[in-house]
Coordinates of C-alpha atoms and ligand atoms in Angstrom, one line a residue:
M1 CA -57.4 0.9 -36.7
L2 CA -54.6 -0.3 -38.9
E3 CA -55.2 -0.9 -42.5
K4 CA -55.2 -4.7 -42.9
K5 CA -52.3 -6.3 -44.5
W6 CA -51.7 -9.9 -45.6
W7 CA -48.7 -10.2 -43.2
H8 CA -50.8 -9.3 -40.2
N9 CA -52.3 -12.8 -40.0
S10 CA -49.4 -14.7 -41.5
V11 CA -47.1 -17.0 -39.7
V12 CA -43.4 -17.1 -40.8
Y13 CA -41.2 -20.2 -40.6
Q14 CA -37.4 -19.6 -40.6
I15 CA -35.2 -22.0 -42.4
Y16 CA -31.4 -22.2 -41.8
P17 CA -30.6 -23.9 -45.1
R18 CA -27.4 -25.4 -44.0
S19 CA -29.2 -27.5 -41.4
F20 CA -32.6 -28.1 -42.9
Y21 CA -32.4 -31.0 -45.4
D22 CA -29.4 -32.4 -47.4
S23 CA -30.7 -33.6 -50.7
N24 CA -27.4 -34.6 -52.3
N25 CA -25.6 -36.2 -49.3
D26 CA -22.7 -33.9 -48.9
G27 CA -23.5 -33.2 -45.2
I28 CA -24.9 -29.7 -46.0
G29 CA -28.5 -28.7 -46.4
D30 CA -29.5 -27.3 -49.7
L31 CA -32.2 -25.6 -51.8
K32 CA -33.4 -28.9 -53.4
G33 CA -33.8 -30.2 -49.8
I34 CA -36.0 -27.3 -48.9
I35 CA -38.2 -27.8 -52.0
S36 CA -38.7 -31.4 -51.0
K37 CA -40.0 -30.3 -47.6
L38 CA -42.4 -27.7 -48.8
D39 CA -45.4 -30.0 -48.3
Y40 CA -44.4 -30.6 -44.7
L41 CA -44.5 -26.8 -44.2
R42 CA -47.8 -26.5 -45.9
K43 CA -49.2 -29.1 -43.5
L44 CA -48.0 -27.0 -40.6
G45 CA -49.9 -24.1 -42.1
I46 CA -47.3 -21.4 -42.4
D47 CA -47.5 -18.6 -45.0
V48 CA -44.0 -17.4 -45.4
I49 CA -40.5 -18.8 -45.3
W50 CA -37.6 -16.6 -44.0
L51 CA -34.6 -18.1 -45.7
S52 CA -31.3 -17.4 -43.9
P53 CA -28.7 -16.3 -46.5
V54 CA -28.2 -18.5 -49.5
Y55 CA -26.0 -16.1 -51.5
K56 CA -22.4 -16.9 -52.5
S57 CA -20.3 -16.7 -49.4
P58 CA -17.0 -18.1 -47.9
N59 CA -19.1 -18.9 -44.8
D60 CA -17.0 -17.3 -42.2
D61 CA -20.4 -16.6 -40.5
N62 CA -22.5 -19.2 -42.4
G63 CA -23.7 -17.0 -45.2
Y64 CA -24.0 -13.7 -43.2
D65 CA -20.8 -12.7 -45.1
I66 CA -21.8 -12.3 -48.7
S67 CA -19.3 -12.4 -51.5
D68 CA -21.9 -12.1 -54.3
Y69 CA -25.5 -10.9 -53.7
R70 CA -26.7 -12.1 -57.1
D71 CA -25.5 -15.7 -57.0
I72 CA -26.1 -18.8 -54.9
M73 CA -23.7 -20.6 -52.6
D74 CA -22.3 -23.6 -54.3
E75 CA -23.2 -26.0 -51.5
F76 CA -26.8 -24.9 -51.6
G77 CA -27.3 -25.2 -55.3
T78 CA -27.7 -22.9 -58.3
M79 CA -29.8 -19.9 -59.3
E80 CA -32.0 -22.4 -61.2
D81 CA -32.7 -24.2 -57.9
M82 CA -33.5 -20.9 -56.3
D83 CA -36.0 -20.0 -59.1
N84 CA -37.5 -23.5 -58.7
L85 CA -37.8 -22.9 -54.9
L86 CA -39.6 -19.6 -55.6
S87 CA -42.1 -21.1 -58.0
E88 CA -42.7 -24.3 -56.0
A89 CA -43.2 -22.2 -52.9
N90 CA -45.5 -19.7 -54.6
S91 CA -47.6 -22.5 -56.1
R92 CA -48.3 -23.7 -52.6
G93 CA -49.2 -20.2 -51.5
I94 CA -45.9 -19.8 -49.5
K95 CA -43.8 -16.6 -49.9
I96 CA -40.1 -16.5 -49.6
L97 CA -38.3 -13.8 -47.6
M98 CA -34.7 -13.3 -48.5
D99 CA -32.2 -12.4 -45.7
L100 CA -30.8 -9.0 -46.7
V101 CA -27.4 -8.5 -45.2
V102 CA -26.3 -5.0 -46.1
N103 CA -24.6 -3.7 -43.0
H104 CA -21.5 -5.5 -44.2
T105 CA -20.3 -7.9 -46.9
S106 CA -17.7 -10.6 -47.0
D107 CA -14.0 -9.5 -47.4
E108 CA -14.2 -11.7 -50.5
N109 CA -16.9 -9.5 -52.1
I110 CA -15.6 -7.9 -55.3
W111 CA -16.3 -4.4 -53.8
F112 CA -14.0 -5.0 -50.9
K113 CA -11.4 -6.6 -53.0
N114 CA -11.4 -3.5 -55.2
A115 CA -11.3 -1.3 -52.2
V116 CA -8.2 -3.0 -50.9
R117 CA -6.5 -3.4 -54.2
D118 CA -6.8 0.2 -55.2
E119 CA -7.1 3.0 -52.6
N120 CA -8.3 5.4 -55.3
S121 CA -11.0 3.2 -56.6
K122 CA -14.6 4.3 -55.9
Y123 CA -15.0 1.2 -53.9
R124 CA -12.7 2.4 -51.1
D125 CA -15.4 4.6 -49.8
Y126 CA -18.0 1.8 -49.9
Y127 CA -16.3 0.7 -46.7
V128 CA -15.0 2.4 -43.6
F129 CA -11.2 2.8 -43.7
R130 CA -9.5 5.0 -41.2
K131 CA -5.9 6.0 -40.5
A132 CA -4.1 4.5 -37.5
V133 CA -4.0 6.7 -34.4
D134 CA -0.6 6.6 -32.7
G135 CA 0.2 3.5 -34.6
K136 CA -2.9 1.8 -33.2
V137 CA -6.6 1.2 -34.0
P138 CA -8.6 4.4 -34.6
N139 CA -10.7 4.0 -31.5
D140 CA -12.2 1.6 -28.9
L141 CA -15.1 0.2 -30.9
G142 CA -15.4 -3.5 -30.2
S143 CA -16.6 -6.2 -32.5
I144 CA -19.7 -8.1 -31.6
F145 CA -17.7 -11.2 -32.2
S146 CA -15.0 -10.3 -29.7
G147 CA -11.9 -8.1 -30.0
S148 CA -11.5 -4.8 -31.7
A149 CA -13.8 -3.7 -34.5
W150 CA -10.8 -2.5 -36.5
E151 CA -8.6 -4.7 -38.6
L152 CA -5.4 -3.5 -40.2
D153 CA -5.2 -3.5 -44.0
E154 CA -1.6 -4.2 -44.4
K155 CA -1.3 -2.8 -47.8
S156 CA -2.3 0.7 -47.0
G157 CA -1.6 0.7 -43.3
E158 CA -5.1 1.8 -42.6
Y159 CA -7.7 0.1 -40.6
Y160 CA -11.2 -1.0 -41.8
L161 CA -14.3 -1.4 -39.6
H162 CA -15.9 -4.7 -39.0
L163 CA -18.6 -4.8 -36.3
F164 CA -18.7 -8.6 -36.8
S165 CA -15.8 -10.8 -37.9
K166 CA -12.8 -9.4 -39.6
K167 CA -14.1 -11.2 -42.8
Q168 CA -17.2 -9.0 -42.6
P169 CA -16.1 -5.5 -43.4
D170 CA -18.8 -2.9 -42.7
L171 CA -20.4 -1.0 -45.6
N172 CA -20.3 2.8 -45.5
W173 CA -23.9 3.9 -45.9
E174 CA -22.9 7.5 -46.3
N175 CA -21.8 6.5 -49.8
E176 CA -24.6 7.1 -52.2
D177 CA -23.2 4.9 -55.0
M178 CA -23.0 2.0 -52.6
R179 CA -26.6 2.6 -51.5
N180 CA -27.7 2.7 -55.1
E181 CA -26.1 -0.6 -55.8
V182 CA -27.9 -2.1 -52.8
Y183 CA -31.2 -0.9 -54.1
D184 CA -30.5 -2.3 -57.5
M185 CA -29.7 -5.6 -55.9
I186 CA -33.0 -5.5 -53.9
N187 CA -34.9 -4.9 -57.1
F188 CA -33.1 -7.8 -58.7
W189 CA -34.6 -10.1 -56.1
L190 CA -38.0 -8.4 -56.2
D191 CA -38.1 -9.1 -59.9
K192 CA -37.6 -12.7 -59.2
G193 CA -40.8 -12.7 -57.1
V194 CA -39.6 -12.9 -53.6
G195 CA -42.2 -12.1 -50.9
G196 CA -40.0 -9.7 -49.0
F197 CA -36.9 -9.3 -46.9
R198 CA -35.5 -9.8 -43.4
L199 CA -33.0 -7.0 -42.9
D200 CA -30.0 -8.2 -41.0
V201 CA -28.8 -5.8 -38.2
I202 CA -30.5 -3.0 -40.0
D203 CA -30.2 -0.8 -36.9
L204 CA -26.5 -0.6 -37.5
V205 CA -26.5 1.0 -41.0
G206 CA -26.7 4.6 -39.6
K207 CA -23.4 4.0 -37.7
Q208 CA -21.0 6.9 -37.0
P209 CA -17.9 5.0 -36.2
D210 CA -15.8 8.1 -35.4
Q211 CA -18.2 9.0 -32.7
C212 CA -18.4 5.3 -31.6
I213 CA -22.1 5.3 -32.5
T214 CA -23.3 1.9 -33.9
G215 CA -27.0 1.3 -33.4
N216 CA -29.8 3.8 -34.1
G217 CA -27.5 6.3 -35.8
P218 CA -28.8 9.7 -36.9
K219 CA -29.5 8.9 -40.6
L220 CA -30.8 5.3 -40.1
H221 CA -34.4 6.2 -40.9
D222 CA -33.5 8.4 -43.8
Y223 CA -31.7 5.5 -45.4
L224 CA -34.7 3.2 -44.8
Q225 CA -37.1 5.7 -46.3
E226 CA -34.8 6.0 -49.3
M227 CA -34.5 2.2 -49.6
N228 CA -38.3 1.9 -49.4
L229 CA -38.9 4.5 -52.0
R230 CA -36.2 3.1 -54.4
S231 CA -37.1 -0.6 -54.0
F232 CA -39.8 -2.4 -52.2
G233 CA -42.0 0.5 -51.3
N234 CA -44.5 0.1 -54.1
K235 CA -44.7 -3.7 -53.8
D236 CA -46.9 -5.7 -51.5
V237 CA -44.1 -7.4 -49.6
L238 CA -43.2 -8.1 -46.0
T239 CA -40.1 -6.4 -44.7
V240 CA -38.9 -7.2 -41.2
G241 CA -36.0 -5.4 -39.6
E242 CA -33.6 -7.0 -37.1
T243 CA -33.7 -4.2 -34.7
W244 CA -31.6 -4.8 -31.5
G245 CA -32.2 -2.2 -28.9
A246 CA -35.5 -0.9 -30.3
T247 CA -38.0 0.6 -27.8
P248 CA -41.6 0.8 -28.7
E249 CA -41.0 4.4 -29.7
I250 CA -38.2 3.4 -32.0
A251 CA -40.2 0.5 -33.4
K252 CA -42.9 3.0 -34.4
L253 CA -40.3 4.9 -36.5
Y254 CA -39.5 1.7 -38.3
S255 CA -42.9 0.3 -38.7
N256 CA -45.6 3.0 -38.6
P257 CA -47.1 2.5 -42.1
N258 CA -47.3 6.3 -42.6
R259 CA -43.5 6.5 -42.5
N260 CA -42.8 4.1 -45.4
E261 CA -40.0 2.2 -43.9
L262 CA -40.6 -1.5 -42.9
S263 CA -43.6 -3.7 -42.3
M264 CA -42.4 -4.8 -38.8
V265 CA -39.6 -4.9 -36.3
F266 CA -38.0 -8.0 -34.8
Q267 CA -36.8 -6.8 -31.4
F268 CA -35.1 -8.7 -28.6
E269 CA -36.1 -7.1 -25.4
H270 CA -38.0 -10.1 -24.1
I271 CA -35.3 -12.5 -25.1
S272 CA -32.5 -10.8 -23.3
L273 CA -33.8 -11.2 -19.8
D274 CA -31.5 -14.0 -18.6
E275 CA -28.2 -12.2 -18.7
I276 CA -26.5 -10.0 -16.1
P277 CA -27.6 -6.5 -17.0
G278 CA -24.8 -4.4 -18.6
K279 CA -22.8 -7.5 -19.4
S280 CA -22.9 -9.9 -22.4
K281 CA -25.3 -12.7 -23.3
W282 CA -22.7 -15.2 -22.0
D283 CA -23.0 -13.8 -18.4
L284 CA -25.9 -15.9 -17.3
A285 CA -28.6 -14.9 -14.9
P286 CA -31.9 -16.6 -14.1
L287 CA -34.9 -15.4 -16.1
D288 CA -36.9 -12.7 -14.2
F289 CA -40.4 -14.0 -15.0
I290 CA -42.3 -10.9 -13.7
K291 CA -40.0 -8.8 -16.0
L292 CA -40.8 -11.0 -18.9
K293 CA -44.5 -10.4 -18.5
E294 CA -43.9 -6.7 -18.1
V295 CA -41.8 -6.5 -21.3
F296 CA -44.4 -8.4 -23.3
N297 CA -47.1 -6.2 -21.9
K298 CA -45.2 -3.1 -22.8
W299 CA -44.8 -4.2 -26.4
Q300 CA -48.4 -5.4 -26.7
T301 CA -49.9 -2.2 -25.4
E302 CA -47.4 0.6 -26.4
L303 CA -47.0 -0.2 -30.0
S304 CA -50.8 0.1 -30.3
N305 CA -51.9 0.8 -33.8
D306 CA -48.8 2.7 -34.9
G307 CA -46.5 -0.2 -35.7
W308 CA -46.2 -3.9 -35.9
N309 CA -44.1 -6.4 -34.0
S310 CA -42.8 -9.9 -34.5
L311 CA -43.4 -12.7 -32.0
F312 CA -40.6 -15.1 -31.5
W313 CA -38.8 -17.3 -29.0
N314 CA -36.2 -18.7 -31.3
N315 CA -34.0 -18.0 -34.3
H316 CA -30.6 -19.1 -35.6
D317 CA -28.8 -16.9 -33.1
L318 CA -30.7 -18.1 -30.0
P319 CA -30.8 -21.2 -27.9
R320 CA -33.8 -23.5 -28.1
I321 CA -36.6 -22.1 -26.0
V322 CA -37.7 -25.4 -24.5
S323 CA -34.3 -25.9 -23.0
R324 CA -34.0 -22.2 -22.1
W325 CA -37.3 -21.3 -20.4
G326 CA -39.2 -24.5 -20.6
N327 CA -38.2 -28.0 -19.4
D328 CA -36.5 -30.4 -21.8
S329 CA -36.7 -33.4 -19.5
K330 CA -38.5 -36.5 -20.9
E331 CA -41.5 -35.8 -18.7
Y332 CA -42.1 -32.1 -19.5
R333 CA -40.5 -31.4 -22.9
E334 CA -43.7 -31.6 -24.9
L335 CA -45.9 -30.0 -22.3
S336 CA -43.6 -27.0 -21.8
S337 CA -43.0 -26.6 -25.6
K338 CA -46.7 -26.3 -26.1
M339 CA -47.1 -23.9 -23.2
L340 CA -44.4 -21.6 -24.6
A341 CA -45.9 -21.7 -28.0
T342 CA -49.4 -20.9 -26.6
V343 CA -48.2 -17.9 -24.6
L344 CA -46.5 -16.4 -27.6
H345 CA -48.8 -17.2 -30.5
M346 CA -51.9 -15.8 -28.9
Q347 CA -50.3 -12.3 -28.7
K348 CA -50.6 -9.6 -31.3
G349 CA -47.9 -9.5 -33.9
T350 CA -46.5 -11.8 -36.6
P351 CA -45.3 -15.2 -35.2
Y352 CA -42.0 -16.7 -36.3
I353 CA -41.3 -20.4 -35.9
Y354 CA -37.7 -21.4 -36.2
Q355 CA -37.0 -24.8 -37.8
G356 CA -37.3 -27.6 -35.3
E357 CA -39.2 -25.5 -32.7
E358 CA -42.4 -27.0 -34.0
I359 CA -41.3 -30.4 -32.9
G360 CA -39.8 -29.3 -29.6
M361 CA -36.1 -29.6 -30.5
T362 CA -33.7 -28.9 -27.6
N363 CA -30.3 -27.5 -27.0
V364 CA -27.2 -29.7 -27.5
K365 CA -24.2 -30.3 -25.3
F366 CA -21.0 -31.3 -27.1
D367 CA -18.2 -32.3 -24.8
S368 CA -15.5 -30.9 -27.0
I369 CA -15.1 -27.4 -28.2
E370 CA -13.9 -29.0 -31.5
D371 CA -17.4 -30.0 -32.3
Y372 CA -18.6 -26.4 -32.3
R373 CA -18.7 -24.4 -35.5
D374 CA -20.0 -20.9 -34.8
I375 CA -17.5 -18.1 -35.1
E376 CA -19.1 -16.0 -32.3
L377 CA -18.9 -18.9 -29.9
L378 CA -15.4 -19.9 -30.9
N379 CA -14.1 -16.3 -30.6
M380 CA -15.6 -15.9 -27.2
Y381 CA -14.1 -19.3 -26.0
K382 CA -10.7 -18.2 -27.1
E383 CA -10.9 -14.7 -25.6
R384 CA -12.2 -16.0 -22.3
M385 CA -9.6 -18.8 -22.1
E386 CA -6.9 -16.2 -22.7
N387 CA -8.5 -14.0 -20.0
G388 CA -8.3 -16.7 -17.3
Y389 CA -12.0 -17.8 -17.2
Q390 CA -12.6 -21.4 -16.0
K391 CA -13.2 -23.7 -18.9
D392 CA -16.3 -25.2 -17.2
D393 CA -17.9 -21.8 -16.8
I394 CA -17.3 -21.0 -20.5
M395 CA -18.8 -24.3 -21.5
K396 CA -21.8 -23.6 -19.3
S397 CA -22.4 -20.3 -21.2
I398 CA -22.0 -22.2 -24.5
Y399 CA -24.5 -24.8 -23.5
A400 CA -27.0 -22.1 -22.4
K401 CA -26.5 -19.5 -25.1
G402 CA -24.3 -20.8 -28.0
R403 CA -25.8 -20.2 -31.4
D404 CA -25.0 -23.8 -32.4
N405 CA -27.8 -24.9 -30.2
A406 CA -30.1 -23.8 -33.0
R407 CA -28.0 -24.9 -35.8
T408 CA -27.7 -28.7 -35.4
P409 CA -29.4 -30.5 -38.2
M410 CA -33.2 -30.8 -38.4
H411 CA -34.6 -34.1 -37.1
W412 CA -36.7 -35.7 -39.8
D413 CA -36.9 -39.3 -38.6
G414 CA -35.1 -41.8 -36.4
S415 CA -32.7 -43.0 -39.0
I416 CA -29.0 -42.1 -39.1
N417 CA -28.3 -38.4 -38.6
G418 CA -32.0 -37.8 -38.0
G419 CA -32.7 -38.4 -41.7
F420 CA -31.0 -35.1 -42.4
S421 CA -28.2 -36.6 -44.5
N422 CA -26.6 -40.1 -45.1
V423 CA -23.1 -38.7 -44.4
A424 CA -21.6 -36.9 -41.4
P425 CA -23.2 -33.4 -41.4
W426 CA -21.2 -30.2 -41.2
I427 CA -22.1 -30.1 -37.5
K428 CA -23.1 -33.0 -35.3
V429 CA -26.7 -34.0 -34.9
N430 CA -28.3 -33.8 -31.5
P431 CA -28.4 -37.4 -30.3
N432 CA -32.0 -37.1 -29.1
Y433 CA -33.3 -37.2 -32.7
V434 CA -34.2 -40.8 -32.1
D435 CA -37.2 -39.6 -30.1
I436 CA -37.7 -36.1 -31.2
N437 CA -38.3 -36.0 -34.9
V438 CA -40.8 -35.0 -37.6
E439 CA -41.9 -38.5 -38.3
N440 CA -43.0 -39.2 -34.7
N441 CA -44.7 -35.8 -34.5
L442 CA -46.7 -36.4 -37.6
K443 CA -47.9 -39.8 -36.3
D444 CA -49.1 -38.4 -33.0
S445 CA -52.2 -36.2 -33.0
D446 CA -51.2 -34.9 -29.6
S447 CA -47.7 -33.8 -30.7
V448 CA -45.9 -30.5 -30.4
F449 CA -46.2 -30.2 -34.2
N450 CA -50.0 -30.6 -34.0
H451 CA -50.2 -28.0 -31.2
Y452 CA -48.4 -25.5 -33.4
K453 CA -50.6 -26.3 -36.3
Q454 CA -53.7 -25.7 -34.1
L455 CA -52.3 -22.4 -32.9
I456 CA -51.8 -21.3 -36.5
S457 CA -55.4 -22.2 -37.4
I458 CA -56.8 -20.4 -34.3
R459 CA -55.0 -17.3 -35.5
K460 CA -56.4 -17.7 -39.0
E461 CA -59.9 -18.2 -37.7
N462 CA -60.1 -15.5 -35.1
D463 CA -59.5 -11.9 -35.9
V464 CA -59.2 -11.2 -32.2
V465 CA -55.8 -13.0 -32.2
V466 CA -54.6 -10.7 -34.9
Y467 CA -56.1 -7.4 -34.0
G468 CA -57.5 -7.7 -30.5
D469 CA -56.4 -5.5 -27.5
F470 CA -54.2 -7.1 -25.0
K471 CA -54.7 -7.0 -21.3
L472 CA -52.3 -8.6 -18.9
L473 CA -53.8 -10.2 -15.8
D474 CA -52.3 -10.6 -12.3
R475 CA -49.0 -9.2 -13.4
N476 CA -47.3 -10.2 -10.1
H477 CA -48.2 -13.8 -10.1
K478 CA -44.9 -15.5 -9.8
S479 CA -45.6 -18.5 -12.1
I480 CA -48.6 -17.8 -14.2
F481 CA -48.9 -15.8 -17.4
A482 CA -52.4 -14.8 -18.1
Y483 CA -54.0 -12.3 -20.5
I484 CA -57.1 -11.4 -22.3
R485 CA -57.5 -10.5 -26.0
E486 CA -60.5 -8.6 -27.0
L487 CA -61.9 -7.3 -30.2
N488 CA -65.5 -6.1 -30.6
N489 CA -67.5 -8.8 -28.9
E490 CA -64.9 -11.5 -29.1
R491 CA -62.7 -12.3 -26.0
L492 CA -60.0 -14.9 -25.5
F493 CA -58.6 -15.7 -22.1
I494 CA -55.1 -17.3 -22.2
V495 CA -53.7 -18.7 -19.0
A496 CA -50.4 -20.6 -18.7
N497 CA -48.3 -22.1 -15.9
F498 CA -44.7 -21.3 -16.7
Y499 CA -43.3 -23.7 -14.1
V500 CA -43.3 -27.3 -12.9
N501 CA -45.3 -26.9 -9.7
N502 CA -49.1 -26.8 -9.5
E503 CA -50.3 -23.2 -9.3
E504 CA -53.6 -21.6 -8.5
F505 CA -55.1 -18.8 -10.5
I506 CA -58.0 -16.6 -9.4
L507 CA -59.8 -14.7 -12.2
G508 CA -60.5 -11.0 -11.3
K509 CA -64.2 -10.3 -10.6
D510 CA -64.2 -7.6 -13.2
I511 CA -64.1 -10.1 -16.0
K512 CA -67.7 -11.0 -16.7
F513 CA -68.8 -14.0 -18.8
E514 CA -71.6 -16.4 -19.2
G515 CA -69.8 -19.4 -20.4
V516 CA -66.5 -20.7 -21.8
E517 CA -65.3 -22.8 -24.5
I518 CA -61.8 -24.4 -24.6
L519 CA -60.1 -23.7 -27.9
L520 CA -56.9 -25.4 -27.1
S521 CA -55.1 -26.9 -24.1
N522 CA -52.0 -29.0 -23.7
Y523 CA -53.8 -31.3 -21.3
K524 CA -56.8 -33.4 -22.3
D525 CA -59.0 -32.6 -19.3
S526 CA -58.5 -28.9 -18.5
S527 CA -61.0 -27.3 -16.2
E528 CA -63.8 -25.0 -17.4
D529 CA -64.2 -23.5 -14.0
I530 CA -62.1 -20.4 -14.8
E531 CA -62.9 -18.4 -11.8
K532 CA -60.5 -20.5 -9.8
L533 CA -58.1 -22.7 -11.7
N534 CA -55.5 -25.1 -10.5
L535 CA -53.0 -25.4 -13.2
R536 CA -50.8 -28.4 -13.5
P537 CA -47.1 -28.3 -14.6
Y538 CA -46.8 -26.2 -17.7
E539 CA -50.6 -26.3 -18.3
A540 CA -51.7 -23.7 -20.9
I541 CA -55.2 -23.1 -22.0
I542 CA -57.0 -20.9 -24.5
Y543 CA -60.6 -20.1 -23.5
K544 CA -63.1 -18.3 -25.6
L545 CA -65.3 -16.3 -23.2
K546 CA -69.0 -16.0 -24.0
Ligands
NOJ601 C1 -27.4 -11.1 -37.3 C2 -27.6 -12.5 -37.8 O1 -28.8 -12.9 -37.3 C3 -26.4 -13.2 -37.3 O2 -26.5 -14.6 -37.5 C4 -25.1 -12.7 -37.9 O3 -24.0 -13.3 -37.3 C5 -25.0 -11.2 -37.7 N1 -26.2 -10.5 -37.9 C6 -24.0 -10.6 -38.7 O4 -24.6 -10.7 -40.0

């Protein structure tokens, strides 16, 4: 049995500050805006806020390019606002997780400026500079944001590594001084009373660029153990690593409490199942539902008691789940949003809700590429246009997978710009804010918001949700996701129709029970005859078995 931790039964809410709430009407969300919405979050029942980066940044990648780790982005406010946010959140029992982006900095960070200005400065080795090979880039490493991962530093004639945009030079984790500065910076934020950190692409810090190794490099876990020892290890905080490509075995390295690395992983296996294998996320394929169940089952069972996982459908890099694997039509948007939430939140792990998910916000379709803002998407568009792809196909990929789907402003009410701002926001608002907004959700006891709220309170009231074993039922059913959670004498049976057609579900005879109680359903009159259920479109029910 795992030693209990506060973050085992916590629910995290992710805020993308730029798009959350604009308090000073400059079209950009800000810290004061977040403070003014803390009571809303408290109503939802979340425990922790993961704040996407708010540090000083030239915003090539919306704050994931940090120019000063100890200062706040002008558009978002001041350090005083940040201190207020921490104390206002803490006074409501909400902890703040900072986004720790330490695989790379901005090229406008003083470290990088020094590294470029003076080849002999100690900062040169904080980054990865390499000589040209035959007058060209050192090797074939590609940037995740298209093109080569090497950019020429004209002054020295050497190339520097950037696994993301060329304004995001990679840090060299082999350099001990650099690591020490990072640990000092982490301690600076811990001293301010933050509740923990989300570690951006932390799987990349062990990179060995000369061998073209990026993820899961040989020294990755040594660095994390060192970081733990030197900073947050003796504090009761939540640390979550963005760990692309983790398997359950790798996840145990990160999150087994005996190893003193991180609290939990945030891995993407389930959320990468609608792309052509071996290609990129832009190469669309239909979701393989049986595989989705298999992947969840694997993570639920194999991590066992030797690690901890995050549960999520959404974040600022992913399309909106209701448009992706639910149904965002007028008729089914709310039902399918609730179904998806139910399937996820009754699993083992720490759930993450991304702003707007709790009201069932959807993807957006801008006609013009000019209306998009995300560097990843714009680079891809340019590259594919140059390579002769059809514009319609590129737009289809953007509509399905573009990160801006998640980044349009939050819908607070039906007024102009969804109540986000009085002036034109930095990115257009999704026009469906008129119907889909917080105000409408709060008025309606049957809303998506209230469904999320109930899921959170079911987790809080039932240890079986937090610690129970997971057993997948009828794994080959082509439309239904069903599982049992069990802890001591408590059992929950979760059953959900993932699709729009009515579907029958027969419960295995091996599951014995004397009676049932419905804890939550997205229909008013769900059946209690669980031996044979006829589930309606997107129907999702949580039963307590007696
Ligand atoms: C992962 C972040 O989630 C994403 O938004 C960002 O672009 C990259 N890391 C680079 O920091």
